[in-house]
Short mmCIF file of C-alpha atoms in Angstrom, two decimals:
data_model
loop_
_atom_site.label_atom_id
_atom_site.label_comp_id
_atom_site.label_asym_id
_atom_site.label_seq_id
_atom_site.Cartn_x
_atom_site.Cartn_y
_atom_site.Cartn_z
CA MET A 1 71.34 -8.43 18.47
CA VAL A 2 74.30 -7.36 20.76
CA ALA A 3 75.47 -10.93 21.43
CA CYS A 4 75.41 -11.62 17.47
CA THR A 5 77.65 -8.72 16.90
CA ARG A 6 80.10 -9.78 19.43
CA THR A 7 79.89 -12.96 17.99
CA ALA A 8 80.79 -11.50 14.55
CA LEU A 9 83.46 -9.68 16.16
CA LEU A 10 85.38 -12.49 17.63
CA LEU A 11 85.17 -14.44 14.38
CA VAL A 12 86.81 -11.45 12.36
CA ALA A 13 89.62 -11.14 15.23
CA ILE A 14 90.16 -15.00 14.63
CA ILE A 15 90.45 -14.71 11.01
CA LEU A 16 92.52 -11.60 11.19
CA CYS A 17 95.25 -13.56 13.70
CA THR A 18 95.19 -16.87 11.67
CA SER A 19 95.65 -14.95 8.57
CA ARG A 20 99.53 -13.61 9.93
CA PRO A 21 102.46 -15.65 10.40
CA PHE A 22 102.74 -18.21 13.24
CA SER A 23 105.05 -16.25 14.91
CA VAL A 24 102.50 -13.27 15.23
CA LEU A 25 99.46 -15.24 16.07
CA CYS A 26 97.35 -13.15 18.81
CA ASP A 27 98.31 -14.69 22.13
CA ASN A 28 94.93 -14.25 24.46
CA ALA A 29 93.74 -11.73 22.55
CA GLU A 30 90.92 -10.10 23.85
CA VAL A 31 88.98 -7.96 21.15
CA PRO A 32 86.80 -5.23 23.02
CA PRO A 33 83.75 -4.21 21.48
CA GLN A 34 83.48 -1.35 19.31
CA MET A 35 83.15 2.00 21.14
CA SER A 36 81.03 4.83 20.00
CA VAL A 37 82.43 8.12 19.01
CA ASP A 38 81.06 9.81 22.29
CA GLU A 39 82.64 6.81 24.25
CA LEU A 40 85.81 7.14 22.67
CA LEU A 41 85.83 10.97 22.82
CA SER A 42 85.06 10.41 26.34
CA GLN A 43 87.97 7.98 26.98
CA GLY A 44 90.36 10.51 25.27
CA ASP A 45 89.19 13.11 27.31
CA GLN A 46 89.86 11.04 30.69
CA ALA A 47 93.13 10.04 29.39
CA LEU A 48 94.22 13.76 28.65
CA LYS A 49 93.27 14.64 32.12
CA GLY A 50 95.40 11.73 33.68
CA GLY A 51 98.42 12.69 31.49
CA ASP A 52 98.08 9.73 29.43
CA PHE A 53 98.79 11.62 26.19
CA GLU A 54 99.37 8.46 23.96
CA LYS A 55 95.94 6.79 25.05
CA ALA A 56 94.18 10.14 24.38
CA MET A 57 95.99 10.35 20.67
CA SER A 58 94.76 6.78 19.90
CA SER A 59 91.13 7.39 21.34
CA PHE A 60 90.54 10.63 19.21
CA THR A 61 92.32 9.27 16.09
CA ALA A 62 89.62 6.21 16.33
CA ALA A 63 86.85 8.84 16.82
CA ILE A 64 88.10 10.44 13.87
CA LYS A 65 87.91 7.18 11.70
CA GLN A 66 84.39 6.60 12.73
CA ASP A 67 83.17 10.42 12.19
CA GLU A 68 85.55 12.85 9.79
CA LYS A 69 83.15 15.59 10.27
CA ASN A 70 83.65 16.13 13.78
CA TYR A 71 85.60 19.19 13.90
CA ASN A 72 85.97 19.26 17.53
CA THR A 73 87.87 15.77 17.65
CA TYR A 74 90.27 17.13 15.26
CA TYR A 75 90.68 20.12 17.11
CA LYS A 76 91.40 17.89 20.45
CA ARG A 77 94.05 15.89 18.70
CA ALA A 78 95.61 19.15 17.17
CA GLY A 79 96.08 20.18 20.75
CA LEU A 80 98.02 16.86 21.66
CA TYR A 81 100.21 17.42 18.58
CA LEU A 82 101.34 20.59 19.69
CA VAL A 83 101.95 18.99 23.00
CA LYS A 84 104.07 16.60 21.27
CA GLY A 85 105.83 19.16 19.08
CA LYS A 86 104.40 18.04 15.83
CA GLN A 87 103.58 21.46 14.54
CA SER A 88 102.88 20.33 11.10
CA ALA A 89 100.58 17.41 12.13
CA ALA A 90 98.71 20.11 14.31
CA LEU A 91 98.45 22.44 11.30
CA SER A 92 96.89 20.01 9.15
CA ASP A 93 94.24 18.97 11.86
CA LEU A 94 93.55 22.76 12.59
CA ASN A 95 93.00 23.27 8.50
CA LYS A 96 90.54 20.24 8.48
CA VAL A 97 88.86 22.18 11.71
CA LEU A 98 88.35 25.50 9.77
CA ASN A 99 87.43 23.61 6.43
CA LEU A 100 84.47 21.94 8.66
CA ASN A 101 83.74 25.38 10.88
CA PRO A 102 85.27 28.24 9.33
CA SER A 103 83.97 30.49 12.40
CA PHE A 104 85.53 28.41 15.19
CA LEU A 105 87.40 31.33 16.49
CA GLN A 106 89.70 29.43 19.04
CA ALA A 107 90.57 27.20 16.12
CA ARG A 108 91.60 30.24 14.25
CA LEU A 109 93.42 31.66 16.96
CA ARG A 110 95.53 28.72 17.47
CA ARG A 111 96.08 28.14 13.80
CA GLY A 112 97.32 31.72 13.63
CA LYS A 113 99.70 30.84 16.61
CA VAL A 114 101.05 27.91 15.12
CA LYS A 115 101.82 29.69 11.81
CA LEU A 116 103.46 32.42 13.80
CA THR A 117 105.64 29.88 15.37
CA MET A 118 106.21 27.97 11.94
CA GLY A 119 107.30 31.17 10.54
CA LEU A 120 104.27 31.30 8.09
CA PHE A 121 103.69 34.84 8.79
CA GLU A 122 101.47 35.60 5.78
CA GLY A 123 99.05 32.61 6.83
CA ALA A 124 99.19 34.14 10.35
CA ILE A 125 98.12 37.66 9.45
CA GLU A 126 95.24 36.23 7.39
CA ASP A 127 93.75 34.18 10.47
CA TYR A 128 94.12 37.00 12.91
CA GLU A 129 92.64 39.42 10.23
CA GLU A 130 89.64 37.01 10.23
CA VAL A 131 89.37 36.66 13.98
CA LEU A 132 89.26 40.21 14.14
CA LYS A 133 86.59 40.39 11.75
CA LEU A 134 84.36 37.72 14.02
CA LYS A 135 85.26 39.92 17.04
CA PRO A 136 86.75 43.01 16.62
CA GLY A 137 89.85 44.46 18.96
CA HIS A 138 90.22 40.79 20.38
CA ASP A 139 92.98 41.25 23.07
CA LEU A 140 95.02 38.08 21.85
CA ALA A 141 94.42 38.66 17.83
CA VAL A 142 95.57 42.53 18.08
CA PRO A 143 99.15 42.10 19.58
CA GLN A 144 99.79 38.69 17.55
CA LEU A 145 98.89 40.28 14.32
CA ALA A 146 101.19 43.00 14.92
CA GLN A 147 103.86 40.44 15.50
CA ALA A 148 102.81 38.59 12.31
CA LYS A 149 103.14 41.63 10.31
CA LYS A 150 106.70 42.60 12.01
CA GLY A 151 107.86 38.69 11.22
CA ALA A 152 106.87 39.09 7.83
CA LYS A 153 108.91 42.35 7.20
CA GLU A 154 111.90 40.95 8.82
CA LEU A 155 111.65 37.79 6.97
CA THR A 156 111.84 39.42 3.57
CA GLN A 157 114.87 41.55 4.98
CA ALA A 158 116.45 38.36 6.21
CA ARG A 159 116.20 36.67 2.66
CA ALA A 160 117.41 39.72 0.87
CA ALA A 161 120.54 40.00 3.28
CA PHE A 162 121.54 36.27 2.83
CA ASN A 163 120.78 36.56 -1.31
CA ASN A 164 123.09 39.56 -1.28
CA GLY A 165 125.79 37.79 0.65
CA ASP A 166 125.40 39.50 4.21
CA HIS A 167 125.29 36.63 5.92
CA GLN A 168 126.20 38.34 9.54
CA GLN A 169 122.81 40.53 8.94
CA ALA A 170 120.77 37.34 7.91
CA THR A 171 122.07 35.82 10.90
CA THR A 172 121.02 38.52 13.07
CA LEU A 173 117.67 38.82 11.68
CA ALA A 174 117.12 35.10 11.79
CA THR A 175 117.83 35.15 15.31
CA GLU A 176 115.47 37.82 16.16
CA LEU A 177 112.72 36.18 13.88
CA LEU A 178 113.49 32.87 15.84
CA GLU A 179 112.25 34.28 19.28
CA VAL A 180 108.59 34.44 17.77
CA ALA A 181 108.93 31.47 15.16
CA SER A 182 111.30 28.95 16.88
CA ASP A 183 109.80 26.20 14.49
CA SER A 184 110.27 27.53 11.15
CA ARG A 185 112.31 25.51 9.09
CA GLU A 186 113.03 28.11 6.32
CA ILE A 187 114.41 30.50 8.75
CA ARG A 188 116.50 27.71 10.68
CA ILE A 189 117.85 26.46 7.38
CA MET A 190 118.55 29.94 6.34
CA ARG A 191 120.62 30.54 9.67
CA ALA A 192 122.25 27.03 9.30
CA LYS A 193 123.47 28.10 5.94
CA ALA A 194 124.85 31.47 6.93
CA GLY A 195 126.76 29.52 9.92
CA ILE A 196 128.49 27.07 7.53
CA ILE A 197 129.86 30.32 5.59
CA LEU A 198 130.68 32.02 8.98
CA LYS A 199 132.19 29.14 10.32
CA ASN A 200 129.86 29.05 13.39
CA PRO A 201 129.28 25.13 13.78
CA HIS A 202 127.23 24.96 17.18
CA LEU A 203 124.89 27.42 15.53
CA VAL A 204 124.45 24.89 12.66
CA ILE A 205 123.96 22.17 15.27
CA GLU A 206 121.20 23.82 16.97
CA ASP A 207 118.90 24.57 14.07
CA THR A 208 119.66 21.49 12.11
CA THR A 209 118.66 19.71 15.48
CA ASN A 210 115.26 21.47 15.49
CA VAL A 211 114.61 20.84 12.01
CA LEU A 212 115.38 16.95 12.16
CA LYS A 213 113.07 16.70 15.18
CA SER A 214 110.04 17.34 13.03
CA ASP A 215 111.72 16.44 9.69
CA SER A 216 113.95 13.46 10.10
CA GLY A 217 114.84 13.06 6.57
CA ASN A 218 115.62 16.45 5.77
CA LEU A 219 118.67 16.42 3.32
CA GLU A 220 119.78 19.97 3.51
CA ALA A 221 119.61 19.62 7.55
CA LEU A 222 121.49 16.26 7.66
CA TYR A 223 124.19 17.72 5.13
CA MET A 224 124.51 20.77 7.29
CA ARG A 225 124.92 18.75 10.52
CA GLY A 226 127.22 16.56 9.10
CA TYR A 227 129.37 19.40 7.91
CA ALA A 228 129.15 20.95 11.34
CA PHE A 229 130.20 18.14 13.29
CA TYR A 230 133.19 18.01 10.68
CA MET A 231 133.93 21.64 11.54
CA ILE A 232 134.44 20.52 15.21
CA GLY A 233 136.27 17.55 14.58
CA GLU A 234 133.84 14.99 15.30
CA ARG A 235 134.31 12.82 12.17
CA GLU A 236 132.31 9.87 13.06
CA ALA A 237 129.45 11.89 13.62
CA ALA A 238 129.95 13.83 10.53
CA LEU A 239 130.13 10.45 8.45
CA LYS A 240 126.86 9.19 10.54
CA MET A 241 125.00 12.48 8.98
CA TYR A 242 126.37 11.84 5.54
CA LYS A 243 125.17 8.05 5.66
CA GLU A 244 121.69 8.88 6.72
CA ALA A 245 121.43 11.72 3.96
CA LEU A 246 122.62 9.05 1.35
CA ARG A 247 120.29 6.64 2.99
CA ASN A 248 117.15 8.73 2.30
CA ASP A 249 118.57 9.90 -1.13
CA PRO A 250 121.38 7.82 -2.41
CA ASP A 251 122.35 10.64 -5.38
CA HIS A 252 122.37 13.65 -2.88
CA SER A 253 125.52 15.25 -4.20
CA ALA A 254 126.79 17.03 -1.66
CA SER A 255 126.82 14.40 0.95
CA LYS A 256 128.20 11.93 -1.55
CA VAL A 257 130.88 14.30 -2.17
CA GLU A 258 132.02 14.88 1.47
CA PHE A 259 131.33 11.26 2.56
CA LYS A 260 133.71 9.96 -0.37
CA LYS A 261 136.18 12.59 0.71
CA MET A 262 136.22 11.60 4.57
CA ASN A 263 136.77 7.97 3.58
CA LYS A 264 139.47 8.35 0.92
CA PHE A 265 141.19 10.77 3.52
CA ASP A 266 140.96 8.19 6.23
CA ARG A 267 142.50 5.31 4.20
CA TYR A 268 145.42 7.55 3.18
CA TYR A 269 145.86 8.61 6.87
CA ALA A 270 145.60 4.89 8.08
CA ALA A 271 148.30 3.70 5.64
CA ALA A 272 150.38 6.33 6.67
CA ASN A 273 150.51 5.43 10.28
CA GLU A 274 151.00 1.84 9.32
CA HIS A 275 154.19 2.83 7.43
CA ILE A 276 155.27 4.92 10.23
CA SER A 277 154.66 2.09 12.92
CA ASN A 278 156.97 0.04 10.70
CA ASN A 279 159.88 2.75 10.25
CA ARG A 280 158.70 2.90 6.17
CA TRP A 281 159.12 6.59 6.20
CA ARG A 282 159.54 7.51 2.84
CA GLU A 283 156.26 5.51 2.27
CA ALA A 284 154.69 7.19 5.01
CA ILE A 285 155.69 10.75 3.43
CA THR A 286 153.70 9.76 0.20
CA GLU A 287 150.36 8.77 1.76
CA LEU A 288 150.65 11.73 4.29
CA ASP A 289 151.23 14.04 0.86
CA ALA A 290 148.11 12.25 -0.36
CA ALA A 291 146.02 12.88 2.74
CA LEU A 292 147.23 16.63 2.59
CA GLN A 293 145.88 16.62 -0.92
CA ILE A 294 142.35 15.92 0.43
CA GLU A 295 142.45 18.12 3.33
CA PRO A 296 145.22 20.69 3.14
CA ASP A 297 143.71 23.10 5.65
CA TYR A 298 141.68 21.07 8.29
CA GLU A 299 142.57 22.23 11.91
CA PHE A 300 142.03 19.02 13.34
CA THR A 301 144.36 16.97 10.86
CA THR A 302 146.76 19.26 8.81
CA PRO A 303 149.12 20.20 12.03
CA LYS A 304 149.38 16.79 12.95
CA ILE A 305 150.15 15.43 9.55
CA HIS A 306 153.00 18.19 9.15
CA LEU A 307 154.23 16.90 12.33
CA GLN A 308 154.54 13.30 11.08
CA LYS A 309 156.24 14.61 8.06
CA CYS A 310 158.63 16.44 10.15
CA LYS A 311 159.38 12.99 12.09
CA CYS A 312 159.64 10.94 8.79
CA TYR A 313 162.13 13.46 7.31
CA LYS A 314 163.98 13.60 10.48
CA GLU A 315 164.26 10.02 10.62
CA LEU A 316 165.54 9.94 7.32
CA LYS A 317 168.35 12.79 8.32
CA GLU A 318 166.64 15.36 5.79
CA GLY A 319 167.28 18.19 8.16
CA GLN A 320 166.05 20.90 6.15
CA LYS A 321 162.93 19.45 5.00
CA ALA A 322 162.21 18.32 8.62
CA ILE A 323 162.47 22.00 9.86
CA GLU A 324 160.18 23.11 7.09
CA GLU A 325 157.37 20.63 8.04
CA CYS A 326 157.80 21.20 11.89
CA THR A 327 157.72 24.99 11.34
CA LYS A 328 154.26 24.51 9.52
CA ALA A 329 153.25 22.30 11.95
CA ILE A 330 154.04 25.16 14.82
CA ASP A 331 152.27 27.64 12.91
CA LYS A 332 149.11 25.51 12.35
CA GLY A 333 148.83 24.82 16.23
CA ALA A 334 150.18 21.36 16.23
CA ASP A 335 151.44 20.09 19.81
CA GLN A 336 154.18 23.00 20.54
CA GLY A 337 155.99 20.89 22.82
CA GLU A 338 156.51 17.78 20.37
CA ALA A 339 156.82 20.38 17.45
CA TYR A 340 159.50 22.49 19.10
CA GLN A 341 161.22 19.24 20.31
CA LEU A 342 161.33 17.77 16.53
CA ARG A 343 162.62 20.96 14.75
CA ALA A 344 165.63 21.09 17.61
CA GLU A 345 166.43 17.58 16.71
CA ALA A 346 166.36 18.59 13.18
CA ASN A 347 168.47 21.57 13.49
CA MET A 348 171.19 19.22 15.36
CA LEU A 349 171.43 17.36 12.23
CA LEU A 350 172.29 20.65 10.48
CA GLU A 351 174.59 21.43 13.18
CA ASP A 352 172.84 24.48 13.84
CA TYR A 353 173.06 24.69 17.63
CA ASP A 354 172.17 28.11 18.20
CA LYS A 355 168.40 27.22 16.82
CA ALA A 356 168.41 23.99 18.42
CA ILE A 357 169.08 25.43 21.65
CA HIS A 358 166.11 27.98 21.17
CA ASP A 359 163.74 25.17 20.14
CA TYR A 360 164.77 23.06 22.86
CA ASN A 361 164.04 26.02 25.21
CA LYS A 362 160.58 26.82 23.56
CA ALA A 363 159.87 22.92 23.78
CA ARG A 364 160.66 22.98 27.65
CA GLU A 365 158.18 25.97 28.05
CA HIS A 366 155.53 23.18 27.05
CA ARG A 367 157.12 20.15 28.75
CA PRO A 368 159.22 21.63 31.41
CA GLN A 369 159.30 18.00 33.09
CA SER A 370 160.43 16.13 30.10
CA HIS A 371 163.53 14.58 30.48
CA GLU A 372 163.99 13.71 26.52
CA ILE A 373 163.74 17.73 26.07
CA ASN A 374 166.03 18.45 28.97
CA GLN A 375 168.63 15.91 27.73
CA GLY A 376 168.44 17.31 24.19
CA LEU A 377 168.94 21.08 25.56
CA HIS A 378 171.97 19.52 27.51
CA ASN A 379 173.06 18.09 24.36
CA ALA A 380 173.08 21.03 22.16
CA GLN A 381 174.83 23.10 24.61
CA LYS A 382 177.73 20.86 24.67
CA ALA A 383 177.71 20.20 20.81
CA LYS A 384 177.66 24.43 20.68
CA LYS A 385 180.38 24.61 23.17
CA MET A 386 182.64 21.81 21.27
CA ALA A 387 181.93 23.52 17.90
CA GLU A 388 183.28 26.98 19.14
CA ARG A 389 186.49 25.65 20.40
CA LYS A 390 189.45 24.83 18.88
CA ASP A 391 189.63 21.46 16.62
CA TYR A 392 193.14 20.23 17.80
CA TYR A 393 192.89 17.24 15.57
CA LYS A 394 192.16 19.50 12.83
CA ILE A 395 195.13 21.90 13.70
CA LEU A 396 197.68 18.50 13.71
CA GLY A 397 195.97 17.19 10.80
CA VAL A 398 194.83 13.74 12.23
CA VAL A 399 191.73 11.96 12.63
CA LYS A 400 189.97 11.77 15.93
CA THR A 401 190.76 8.26 15.96
CA ALA A 402 194.61 8.87 15.66
CA THR A 403 196.86 6.93 17.79
CA GLU A 404 199.26 8.40 20.31
CA GLN A 405 202.21 7.93 17.75
CA GLU A 406 200.46 9.45 15.04
CA ILE A 407 199.68 12.36 17.12
CA LYS A 408 203.29 12.67 18.02
CA LYS A 409 204.42 12.32 14.58
CA ALA A 410 201.84 14.60 13.25
CA TYR A 411 203.26 17.30 15.69
CA ARG A 412 207.04 16.98 14.66
CA LYS A 413 206.16 17.36 11.35
CA GLY A 414 204.15 20.51 11.98
CA ALA A 415 206.64 21.84 14.31
CA LEU A 416 209.50 21.35 11.84
CA GLN A 417 207.44 23.20 9.06
CA TRP A 418 206.35 26.07 11.35
CA HIS A 419 209.13 26.60 13.93
CA PRO A 420 209.77 30.64 14.00
CA ASP A 421 213.51 29.93 13.40
CA ARG A 422 212.77 28.68 10.00
CA HIS A 423 210.97 31.84 8.82
CA GLU A 424 212.00 35.42 8.62
CA GLY A 425 210.27 38.81 8.05
CA ALA A 426 206.45 39.01 7.88
CA ASP A 427 206.07 35.26 7.91
CA HIS A 428 207.99 35.10 11.25
CA ASP A 429 204.69 35.99 13.22
CA ALA A 430 202.41 34.09 11.25
CA ALA A 431 204.91 30.98 11.75
CA GLU A 432 205.02 31.56 15.53
CA ALA A 433 201.38 31.61 15.92
CA LYS A 434 200.72 28.62 13.78
CA TYR A 435 203.88 26.68 16.11
CA ILE A 436 201.89 27.73 19.17
CA GLU A 437 198.77 26.36 18.18
CA LEU A 438 200.34 23.27 17.19
CA SER A 439 201.97 23.18 20.51
CA GLU A 440 198.60 23.63 22.17
CA ALA A 441 197.08 21.15 20.57
CA TYR A 442 199.94 18.54 21.06
CA GLU A 443 199.69 19.19 24.90
CA VAL A 444 196.10 18.53 25.09
CA LEU A 445 195.90 15.42 22.83
CA SER A 446 199.17 13.75 23.75
CA ASN A 447 197.99 13.29 27.35
CA SER A 448 195.35 10.77 27.48
CA GLU A 449 193.65 12.32 30.42
CA THR A 450 193.31 15.72 28.73
CA ARG A 451 192.53 14.29 25.42
CA THR A 452 189.58 12.40 27.15
CA LYS A 453 188.10 15.44 28.62
CA TYR A 454 188.66 17.54 25.57
CA ASP A 455 186.70 14.67 23.48
CA ASN A 456 183.97 14.93 26.23
CA GLY A 457 183.71 18.50 25.70
CA GLU A 458 184.84 19.05 29.46
CA ASP A 459 186.80 22.01 30.70
CA LEU A 460 190.56 21.83 30.95
CA GLU A 461 193.23 22.62 33.61
CA VAL A 462 195.78 24.05 31.30
CA PRO A 463 199.59 23.44 32.22
CA PRO A 464 201.93 25.97 33.21
CA ASN A 465 203.34 26.67 29.86
CA PHE A 466 199.53 27.93 28.59
CA GLN A 467 199.05 31.51 28.75
CA GLN A 468 195.79 33.31 28.48
CA GLY A 469 196.43 34.24 24.94
CA GLY A 470 197.34 30.34 24.30
CA PHE A 471 200.07 27.83 24.71
CA ASN A 472 203.43 29.88 24.40
CA PRO A 473 206.79 27.19 23.81
CA PHE A 474 208.94 30.16 24.55
CA GLY A 475 207.62 31.71 27.74
CA GLN A 476 209.03 31.49 30.98
CA GLY A 477 206.98 29.82 33.84
CA GLY A 478 203.41 30.92 32.43
CA PHE A 479 200.22 30.92 34.52
CA HIS A 480 198.10 28.21 35.78
CA PHE A 481 194.75 28.72 35.36
CA LYS A 482 191.14 27.23 34.15
CA PHE A 483 190.84 27.47 30.48
CA ASN A 484 187.45 26.96 29.13
CA PHE A 485 186.62 25.75 25.40
#
């Protein structure tokens, strides 16, 4: 009889194998004889003792398929599910145990504990009260019942706080509850939602990680996890979460909105960078403005966008607009060294040398070794110095490229016009001052060496006819001293 049974099993195995595609035909398949429930349970117990949880699980599952009325097998498998962190599966098995044997005290205690960790406080209360009916004063049931009652009360308070908009209080209560109900999906989701509102992304990530371990397709958790990654600047991780949510439900509106928004921003931003790399400054500004419309105040991109707009306007020689964008970048926490340097360069365009020097010095605080910044500071100081001295070309009424003959001609014309002997009364003093200024300008610009130094912003060794108040063509002797422009 046994031989016939084994022959029949081999035939079934051959049929099953040959009914599959060729690529998955059974290779050297050995089909063991069907084990009895007792044998499977014994095998599962041995595997459990040896730490082979997968084999134990398959053995208990096979035993259940043969005998669905054996509550002890469900109880053993529930324990394995708990070891693997599968609380919902364990609860399902424990429900079956107690349906088959309502007076199984250990199963009821275990189910109470599972419900407690899952935040199902009312159910836990029922189980612990039932245990105390079966065994009054049970040393585990009494404290856990008190814990379950406390949890039920605090959960009610947490829900009320959240619904009333007191998200900080809801978070505080939820955190206390999770010390007991660490696997509560409701509490984790509640605290994650509060974390989004309170801008606490790391708490959101912690809670959604827990939820997704047992429910990988939870749409709320996937969406909030994506948003939390976005909050900390992990854009790729955020997109991955939104994609996963949409894979589970293509119509999930919240994930769809964020996914489209991020993709649209990335397109604009990539186009802007392409224009910048090709010196198309005006086109780049258009794309950057479009990106800002999507993410107007996002700490990981907005400061950089304002900085890039500042650079574009500077390259377009639009100094005031460049300054406005750089100021926004500085205020929003952009790279301070680069932002102050760009704003200094924009101030140079407007010939506001004091502000340029201020910004170059601020830039040096962040990048003290930068040759470019140090050179810019030197140039700004030199430009200020040159701007504050007398403009000899303007005094003579000639351009900076004037020839020696043009300078001499302009001086003669001016000297003739403003010679003090040609003016009397109140006009005499003004004419004399003008004449002295013309002579001073001519003394410097008529000499190629002093003119070169003047053009380069260098200090000049003043000729004998110069006095501390300026050149005096009427003076005798005079002083020889260094005159700083």
